mmCIF file of N, CA and C in Angstrom:
data_model
loop_
_atom_site.group_PDB
_atom_site.id
_atom_site.type_symbol
_atom_site.label_atom_id
_atom_site.label_comp_id
_atom_site.label_asym_id
_atom_site.label_seq_id
_atom_site.Cartn_x
_atom_site.Cartn_y
_atom_site.Cartn_z
ATOM 1 N N MET A 18 0.845 -1.179 0.000
ATOM 2 C CA MET A 18 0.000 0.000 0.000
ATOM 3 C C MET A 18 0.886 1.238 0.000
ATOM 4 N N LYS A 19 0.650 2.126 -0.921
ATOM 5 C CA LYS A 19 1.445 3.342 -1.033
ATOM 6 C C LYS A 19 0.803 4.458 -0.208
ATOM 7 N N MET A 20 1.650 5.181 0.540
ATOM 8 C CA MET A 20 1.155 6.323 1.313
ATOM 9 C C MET A 20 0.796 7.448 0.356
ATOM 10 N N PRO A 21 -0.323 8.139 0.592
ATOM 11 C CA PRO A 21 -0.676 9.258 -0.289
ATOM 12 C C PRO A 21 0.284 10.428 -0.090
ATOM 13 N N ASP A 22 0.523 11.156 -1.135
ATOM 14 C CA ASP A 22 1.373 12.338 -1.086
ATOM 15 C C ASP A 22 0.638 13.416 -0.300
ATOM 16 N N ILE A 23 1.318 14.039 0.639
ATOM 17 C CA ILE A 23 0.670 15.043 1.482
ATOM 18 C C ILE A 23 0.140 16.210 0.658
ATOM 19 N N THR A 24 0.752 16.502 -0.477
ATOM 20 C CA THR A 24 0.276 17.624 -1.300
ATOM 21 C C THR A 24 -1.057 17.314 -1.964
ATOM 22 N N ARG A 25 -1.421 16.043 -2.062
ATOM 23 C CA ARG A 25 -2.709 15.677 -2.649
ATOM 24 C C ARG A 25 -3.748 15.339 -1.590
ATOM 25 N N ALA A 26 -3.329 15.192 -0.371
ATOM 26 C CA ALA A 26 -4.249 14.802 0.692
ATOM 27 C C ALA A 26 -5.189 15.952 1.039
ATOM 28 N N GLN A 27 -6.414 15.613 1.365
ATOM 29 C CA GLN A 27 -7.394 16.597 1.793
ATOM 30 C C GLN A 27 -7.282 16.737 3.312
ATOM 31 N N VAL A 28 -6.645 17.796 3.781
ATOM 32 C CA VAL A 28 -6.395 17.948 5.207
ATOM 33 C C VAL A 28 -7.176 19.094 5.843
ATOM 34 N N THR A 29 -7.801 19.923 5.035
ATOM 35 C CA THR A 29 -8.509 21.085 5.561
ATOM 36 C C THR A 29 -9.567 20.665 6.572
ATOM 37 N N GLY A 30 -9.459 21.233 7.781
ATOM 38 C CA GLY A 30 -10.424 20.955 8.831
ATOM 39 C C GLY A 30 -10.291 19.591 9.483
ATOM 40 N N LYS A 31 -9.272 18.841 9.138
ATOM 41 C CA LYS A 31 -9.086 17.510 9.713
ATOM 42 C C LYS A 31 -7.951 17.506 10.720
ATOM 43 N N ARG A 32 -7.985 16.536 11.636
ATOM 44 C CA ARG A 32 -6.857 16.316 12.539
ATOM 45 C C ARG A 32 -5.844 15.474 11.787
ATOM 46 N N VAL A 33 -4.594 15.910 11.831
ATOM 47 C CA VAL A 33 -3.542 15.185 11.134
ATOM 48 C C VAL A 33 -2.476 14.801 12.156
ATOM 49 N N LEU A 34 -2.265 13.502 12.333
ATOM 50 C CA LEU A 34 -1.250 12.981 13.236
ATOM 51 C C LEU A 34 0.056 12.855 12.459
ATOM 52 N N VAL A 35 1.097 13.542 12.957
ATOM 53 C CA VAL A 35 2.394 13.535 12.284
ATOM 54 C C VAL A 35 3.440 12.982 13.243
ATOM 55 N N ARG A 36 4.092 11.923 12.849
ATOM 56 C CA ARG A 36 5.197 11.367 13.637
ATOM 57 C C ARG A 36 6.444 12.151 13.256
ATOM 58 N N VAL A 37 7.014 12.868 14.220
ATOM 59 C CA VAL A 37 8.201 13.686 13.972
ATOM 60 C C VAL A 37 9.384 13.145 14.768
ATOM 61 N N ASP A 38 10.573 13.386 14.260
ATOM 62 C CA ASP A 38 11.791 12.961 14.952
ATOM 63 C C ASP A 38 12.349 14.154 15.724
ATOM 64 N N PHE A 39 11.859 14.338 16.939
ATOM 65 C CA PHE A 39 12.324 15.430 17.801
ATOM 66 C C PHE A 39 13.297 14.898 18.849
ATOM 67 N N ASN A 40 14.025 13.859 18.526
ATOM 68 C CA ASN A 40 15.005 13.276 19.432
ATOM 69 C C ASN A 40 16.268 14.150 19.395
ATOM 70 N N VAL A 41 16.174 15.334 20.004
ATOM 71 C CA VAL A 41 17.237 16.345 19.962
ATOM 72 C C VAL A 41 18.241 16.150 21.088
ATOM 73 N N SER A 42 19.424 16.749 20.930
ATOM 74 C CA SER A 42 20.426 16.709 22.004
ATOM 75 C C SER A 42 20.075 17.762 23.052
ATOM 76 N N LEU A 43 20.246 17.374 24.295
ATOM 77 C CA LEU A 43 19.982 18.290 25.399
ATOM 78 C C LEU A 43 21.259 18.538 26.190
ATOM 79 N N THR A 44 21.343 19.708 26.794
ATOM 80 C CA THR A 44 22.466 20.022 27.679
ATOM 81 C C THR A 44 22.168 19.424 29.052
ATOM 82 N N ALA A 45 23.129 19.536 29.949
ATOM 83 C CA ALA A 45 22.941 19.035 31.316
ATOM 84 C C ALA A 45 21.796 19.763 32.018
ATOM 85 N N ALA A 46 21.522 21.009 31.594
ATOM 86 C CA ALA A 46 20.438 21.802 32.191
ATOM 87 C C ALA A 46 19.101 21.555 31.488
ATOM 88 N N ASN A 47 19.017 20.505 30.656
ATOM 89 C CA ASN A 47 17.807 20.127 29.931
ATOM 90 C C ASN A 47 17.370 21.187 28.909
ATOM 91 N N ALA A 48 18.351 21.913 28.361
ATOM 92 C CA ALA A 48 18.086 22.877 27.289
ATOM 93 C C ALA A 48 18.461 22.221 25.961
ATOM 94 N N ILE A 49 17.835 22.663 24.900
ATOM 95 C CA ILE A 49 18.106 22.087 23.584
ATOM 96 C C ILE A 49 19.471 22.564 23.097
ATOM 97 N N ALA A 50 20.336 21.620 22.770
ATOM 98 C CA ALA A 50 21.685 21.947 22.291
ATOM 99 C C ALA A 50 21.685 22.213 20.787
ATOM 100 N N ASN A 51 20.803 21.526 20.058
ATOM 101 C CA ASN A 51 20.748 21.676 18.600
ATOM 102 C C ASN A 51 19.301 21.464 18.163
ATOM 103 N N ASP A 52 18.696 22.488 17.549
ATOM 104 C CA ASP A 52 17.284 22.404 17.161
ATOM 105 C C ASP A 52 17.072 22.021 15.688
ATOM 106 N N ARG A 53 18.087 21.470 15.043
ATOM 107 C CA ARG A 53 18.006 21.118 13.624
ATOM 108 C C ARG A 53 16.812 20.216 13.320
ATOM 109 N N ARG A 54 16.575 19.210 14.103
ATOM 110 C CA ARG A 54 15.473 18.272 13.832
ATOM 111 C C ARG A 54 14.122 18.961 13.955
ATOM 112 N N ILE A 55 14.022 19.911 14.853
ATOM 113 C CA ILE A 55 12.774 20.671 14.981
ATOM 114 C C ILE A 55 12.575 21.510 13.724
ATOM 115 N N ARG A 56 13.621 22.226 13.316
ATOM 116 C CA ARG A 56 13.540 23.089 12.128
ATOM 117 C C ARG A 56 13.227 22.301 10.857
ATOM 118 N N GLU A 57 13.709 21.074 10.767
ATOM 119 C CA GLU A 57 13.448 20.254 9.581
ATOM 120 C C GLU A 57 11.976 19.866 9.453
ATOM 121 N N ALA A 58 11.251 19.845 10.563
ATOM 122 C CA ALA A 58 9.829 19.492 10.531
ATOM 123 C C ALA A 58 8.936 20.694 10.217
ATOM 124 N N ILE A 59 9.480 21.892 10.300
ATOM 125 C CA ILE A 59 8.687 23.117 10.142
ATOM 126 C C ILE A 59 7.941 23.189 8.803
ATOM 127 N N PRO A 60 8.556 22.904 7.650
ATOM 128 C CA PRO A 60 7.798 23.014 6.398
ATOM 129 C C PRO A 60 6.519 22.162 6.375
ATOM 130 N N THR A 61 6.585 20.958 6.884
ATOM 131 C CA THR A 61 5.405 20.090 6.921
ATOM 132 C C THR A 61 4.356 20.660 7.865
ATOM 133 N N ILE A 62 4.780 21.081 9.045
ATOM 134 C CA ILE A 62 3.846 21.631 10.036
ATOM 135 C C ILE A 62 3.183 22.889 9.486
ATOM 136 N N GLU A 63 3.964 23.794 8.905
ATOM 137 C CA GLU A 63 3.395 25.028 8.354
ATOM 138 C C GLU A 63 2.469 24.749 7.174
ATOM 139 N N TYR A 64 2.806 23.772 6.357
ATOM 140 C CA TYR A 64 1.944 23.381 5.240
ATOM 141 C C TYR A 64 0.566 22.985 5.760
ATOM 142 N N LEU A 65 0.548 22.170 6.796
ATOM 143 C CA LEU A 65 -0.717 21.704 7.363
ATOM 144 C C LEU A 65 -1.483 22.836 8.034
ATOM 145 N N ILE A 66 -0.788 23.690 8.777
ATOM 146 C CA ILE A 66 -1.431 24.822 9.445
ATOM 147 C C ILE A 66 -2.064 25.755 8.409
ATOM 148 N N LYS A 67 -1.332 26.019 7.342
ATOM 149 C CA LYS A 67 -1.827 26.911 6.282
ATOM 150 C C LYS A 67 -3.124 26.369 5.679
ATOM 151 N N ARG A 68 -3.274 25.062 5.665
ATOM 152 C CA ARG A 68 -4.471 24.433 5.114
ATOM 153 C C ARG A 68 -5.524 24.160 6.182
ATOM 154 N N LYS A 69 -5.375 24.811 7.332
ATOM 155 C CA LYS A 69 -6.369 24.763 8.417
ATOM 156 C C LYS A 69 -6.565 23.370 9.019
ATOM 157 N N ALA A 70 -5.512 22.570 9.004
ATOM 158 C CA ALA A 70 -5.576 21.265 9.655
ATOM 159 C C ALA A 70 -5.250 21.443 11.137
ATOM 160 N N VAL A 71 -5.782 20.568 11.959
ATOM 161 C CA VAL A 71 -5.402 20.513 13.366
ATOM 162 C C VAL A 71 -4.229 19.543 13.422
ATOM 163 N N VAL A 72 -3.051 20.052 13.754
ATOM 164 C CA VAL A 72 -1.833 19.259 13.692
ATOM 165 C C VAL A 72 -1.527 18.661 15.065
ATOM 166 N N VAL A 73 -1.402 17.354 15.118
ATOM 167 C CA VAL A 73 -1.040 16.637 16.332
ATOM 168 C C VAL A 73 0.311 15.986 16.066
ATOM 169 N N LEU A 74 1.313 16.381 16.852
ATOM 170 C CA LEU A 74 2.665 15.855 16.655
ATOM 171 C C LEU A 74 2.949 14.766 17.670
ATOM 172 N N LEU A 75 3.617 13.734 17.229
ATOM 173 C CA LEU A 75 3.946 12.594 18.079
ATOM 174 C C LEU A 75 5.440 12.335 17.967
ATOM 175 N N SER A 76 6.120 12.274 19.107
ATOM 176 C CA SER A 76 7.554 12.020 19.110
ATOM 177 C C SER A 76 7.963 11.401 20.439
ATOM 178 N N HIS A 77 9.245 11.164 20.581
ATOM 179 C CA HIS A 77 9.805 10.708 21.854
ATOM 180 C C HIS A 77 11.220 11.242 21.940
ATOM 181 N N LEU A 78 11.757 11.192 23.116
ATOM 182 C CA LEU A 78 13.123 11.645 23.343
ATOM 183 C C LEU A 78 13.859 10.523 24.051
ATOM 184 N N GLY A 79 14.924 10.033 23.448
ATOM 185 C CA GLY A 79 15.677 8.928 24.039
ATOM 186 C C GLY A 79 14.876 7.643 24.021
ATOM 187 N N ARG A 80 15.181 6.791 24.978
ATOM 188 C CA ARG A 80 14.468 5.522 25.122
ATOM 189 C C ARG A 80 13.910 5.434 26.544
ATOM 190 N N PRO A 81 12.833 6.176 26.793
ATOM 191 C CA PRO A 81 12.305 6.239 28.154
ATOM 192 C C PRO A 81 11.727 4.910 28.636
ATOM 193 N N ARG A 82 11.879 4.681 29.897
ATOM 194 C CA ARG A 82 11.249 3.546 30.586
ATOM 195 C C ARG A 82 10.240 4.158 31.543
ATOM 196 N N GLY A 83 9.014 4.285 31.075
ATOM 197 C CA GLY A 83 8.008 4.972 31.876
ATOM 198 C C GLY A 83 8.218 6.471 31.780
ATOM 199 N N ILE A 84 7.781 7.208 32.785
ATOM 200 C CA ILE A 84 7.917 8.659 32.783
ATOM 201 C C ILE A 84 9.260 9.043 33.388
ATOM 202 N N GLN A 85 10.074 9.737 32.590
ATOM 203 C CA GLN A 85 11.376 10.228 33.047
ATOM 204 C C GLN A 85 11.443 11.714 32.715
ATOM 205 N N GLN A 86 11.418 12.569 33.724
ATOM 206 C CA GLN A 86 11.416 14.018 33.518
ATOM 207 C C GLN A 86 12.573 14.490 32.647
ATOM 208 N N GLU A 87 13.725 13.878 32.781
ATOM 209 C CA GLU A 87 14.888 14.308 31.996
ATOM 210 C C GLU A 87 14.719 14.017 30.500
ATOM 211 N N LEU A 88 13.735 13.213 30.151
ATOM 212 C CA LEU A 88 13.465 12.912 28.743
ATOM 213 C C LEU A 88 12.150 13.543 28.264
ATOM 214 N N SER A 89 11.690 14.561 28.990
ATOM 215 C CA SER A 89 10.463 15.258 28.612
ATOM 216 C C SER A 89 10.675 16.072 27.338
ATOM 217 N N LEU A 90 9.661 16.134 26.518
ATOM 218 C CA LEU A 90 9.701 16.936 25.297
ATOM 219 C C LEU A 90 9.190 18.358 25.518
ATOM 220 N N SER A 91 9.021 18.773 26.773
ATOM 221 C CA SER A 91 8.497 20.117 27.038
ATOM 222 C C SER A 91 9.395 21.213 26.471
ATOM 223 N N ALA A 92 10.711 21.048 26.537
ATOM 224 C CA ALA A 92 11.631 22.040 25.965
ATOM 225 C C ALA A 92 11.482 22.095 24.443
ATOM 226 N N VAL A 93 11.199 20.954 23.832
ATOM 227 C CA VAL A 93 10.992 20.902 22.390
ATOM 228 C C VAL A 93 9.704 21.647 22.024
ATOM 229 N N GLY A 94 8.651 21.438 22.794
ATOM 230 C CA GLY A 94 7.392 22.148 22.548
ATOM 231 C C GLY A 94 7.563 23.647 22.661
ATOM 232 N N LYS A 95 8.318 24.074 23.658
ATOM 233 C CA LYS A 95 8.579 25.504 23.837
ATOM 234 C C LYS A 95 9.363 26.065 22.643
ATOM 235 N N ARG A 96 10.405 25.355 22.217
ATOM 236 C CA ARG A 96 11.222 25.821 21.083
ATOM 237 C C ARG A 96 10.414 25.809 19.786
ATOM 238 N N LEU A 97 9.585 24.809 19.606
ATOM 239 C CA LEU A 97 8.734 24.746 18.423
ATOM 240 C C LEU A 97 7.806 25.955 18.373
ATOM 241 N N GLY A 98 7.231 26.318 19.504
ATOM 242 C CA GLY A 98 6.373 27.498 19.576
ATOM 243 C C GLY A 98 7.122 28.772 19.223
ATOM 244 N N GLU A 99 8.372 28.872 19.687
ATOM 245 C CA GLU A 99 9.192 30.043 19.365
ATOM 246 C C GLU A 99 9.444 30.130 17.862
ATOM 247 N N ILE A 100 9.767 29.005 17.240
ATOM 248 C CA ILE A 100 10.060 28.989 15.807
ATOM 249 C C ILE A 100 8.802 29.307 14.993
ATOM 250 N N LEU A 101 7.667 28.709 15.381
ATOM 251 C CA LEU A 101 6.422 28.921 14.648
ATOM 252 C C LEU A 101 5.812 30.291 14.925
ATOM 253 N N GLY A 102 6.172 30.885 16.062
ATOM 254 C CA GLY A 102 5.579 32.163 16.438
ATOM 255 C C GLY A 102 4.128 32.029 16.861
ATOM 256 N N ARG A 103 3.819 30.880 17.452
ATOM 257 C CA ARG A 103 2.455 30.627 17.921
ATOM 258 C C ARG A 103 2.519 29.631 19.069
ATOM 259 N N PRO A 104 1.499 29.619 19.910
ATOM 260 C CA PRO A 104 1.523 28.679 21.037
ATOM 261 C C PRO A 104 1.453 27.221 20.583
ATOM 262 N N VAL A 105 2.127 26.375 21.325
ATOM 263 C CA VAL A 105 2.089 24.932 21.086
ATOM 264 C C VAL A 105 1.602 24.289 22.374
ATOM 265 N N LEU A 106 0.522 23.567 22.289
ATOM 266 C CA LEU A 106 -0.034 22.871 23.452
ATOM 267 C C LEU A 106 0.787 21.602 23.671
ATOM 268 N N PHE A 107 1.348 21.462 24.853
ATOM 269 C CA PHE A 107 2.135 20.281 25.189
ATOM 270 C C PHE A 107 1.357 19.462 26.209
ATOM 271 N N LEU A 108 1.142 18.200 25.925
ATOM 272 C CA LEU A 108 0.421 17.325 26.847
ATOM 273 C C LEU A 108 1.423 16.537 27.684
ATOM 274 N N GLU A 109 1.321 16.682 28.983
ATOM 275 C CA GLU A 109 2.175 15.932 29.901
ATOM 276 C C GLU A 109 1.788 14.457 29.913
ATOM 277 N N GLU A 110 0.510 14.201 29.816
ATOM 278 C CA GLU A 110 0.005 12.826 29.837
ATOM 279 C C GLU A 110 -0.836 12.607 28.592
ATOM 280 N N TYR A 111 -0.895 11.390 28.173
ATOM 281 C CA TYR A 111 -1.698 11.071 27.003
ATOM 282 C C TYR A 111 -2.749 10.050 27.343
#
């Protein structure tokens, strides 16, 4: 089965689940050391936003065993919001 091309997909007004690779490097203070992976996802996210889709991003950081605060993606959500220039809702629990 071939995945449909996102440029042909009808996404307006729909929720779109996007698996992103936000497995970024963090400093000892849990700050993002390199945001390249976040920036690489921006064109896809902006494409969907422009077409009025509700964008739901799914990622992980490291290889967590249960809930580990040091592997939280909250810093990534904050940086993503800064890059997009809009708020990003981060869910602590799913």
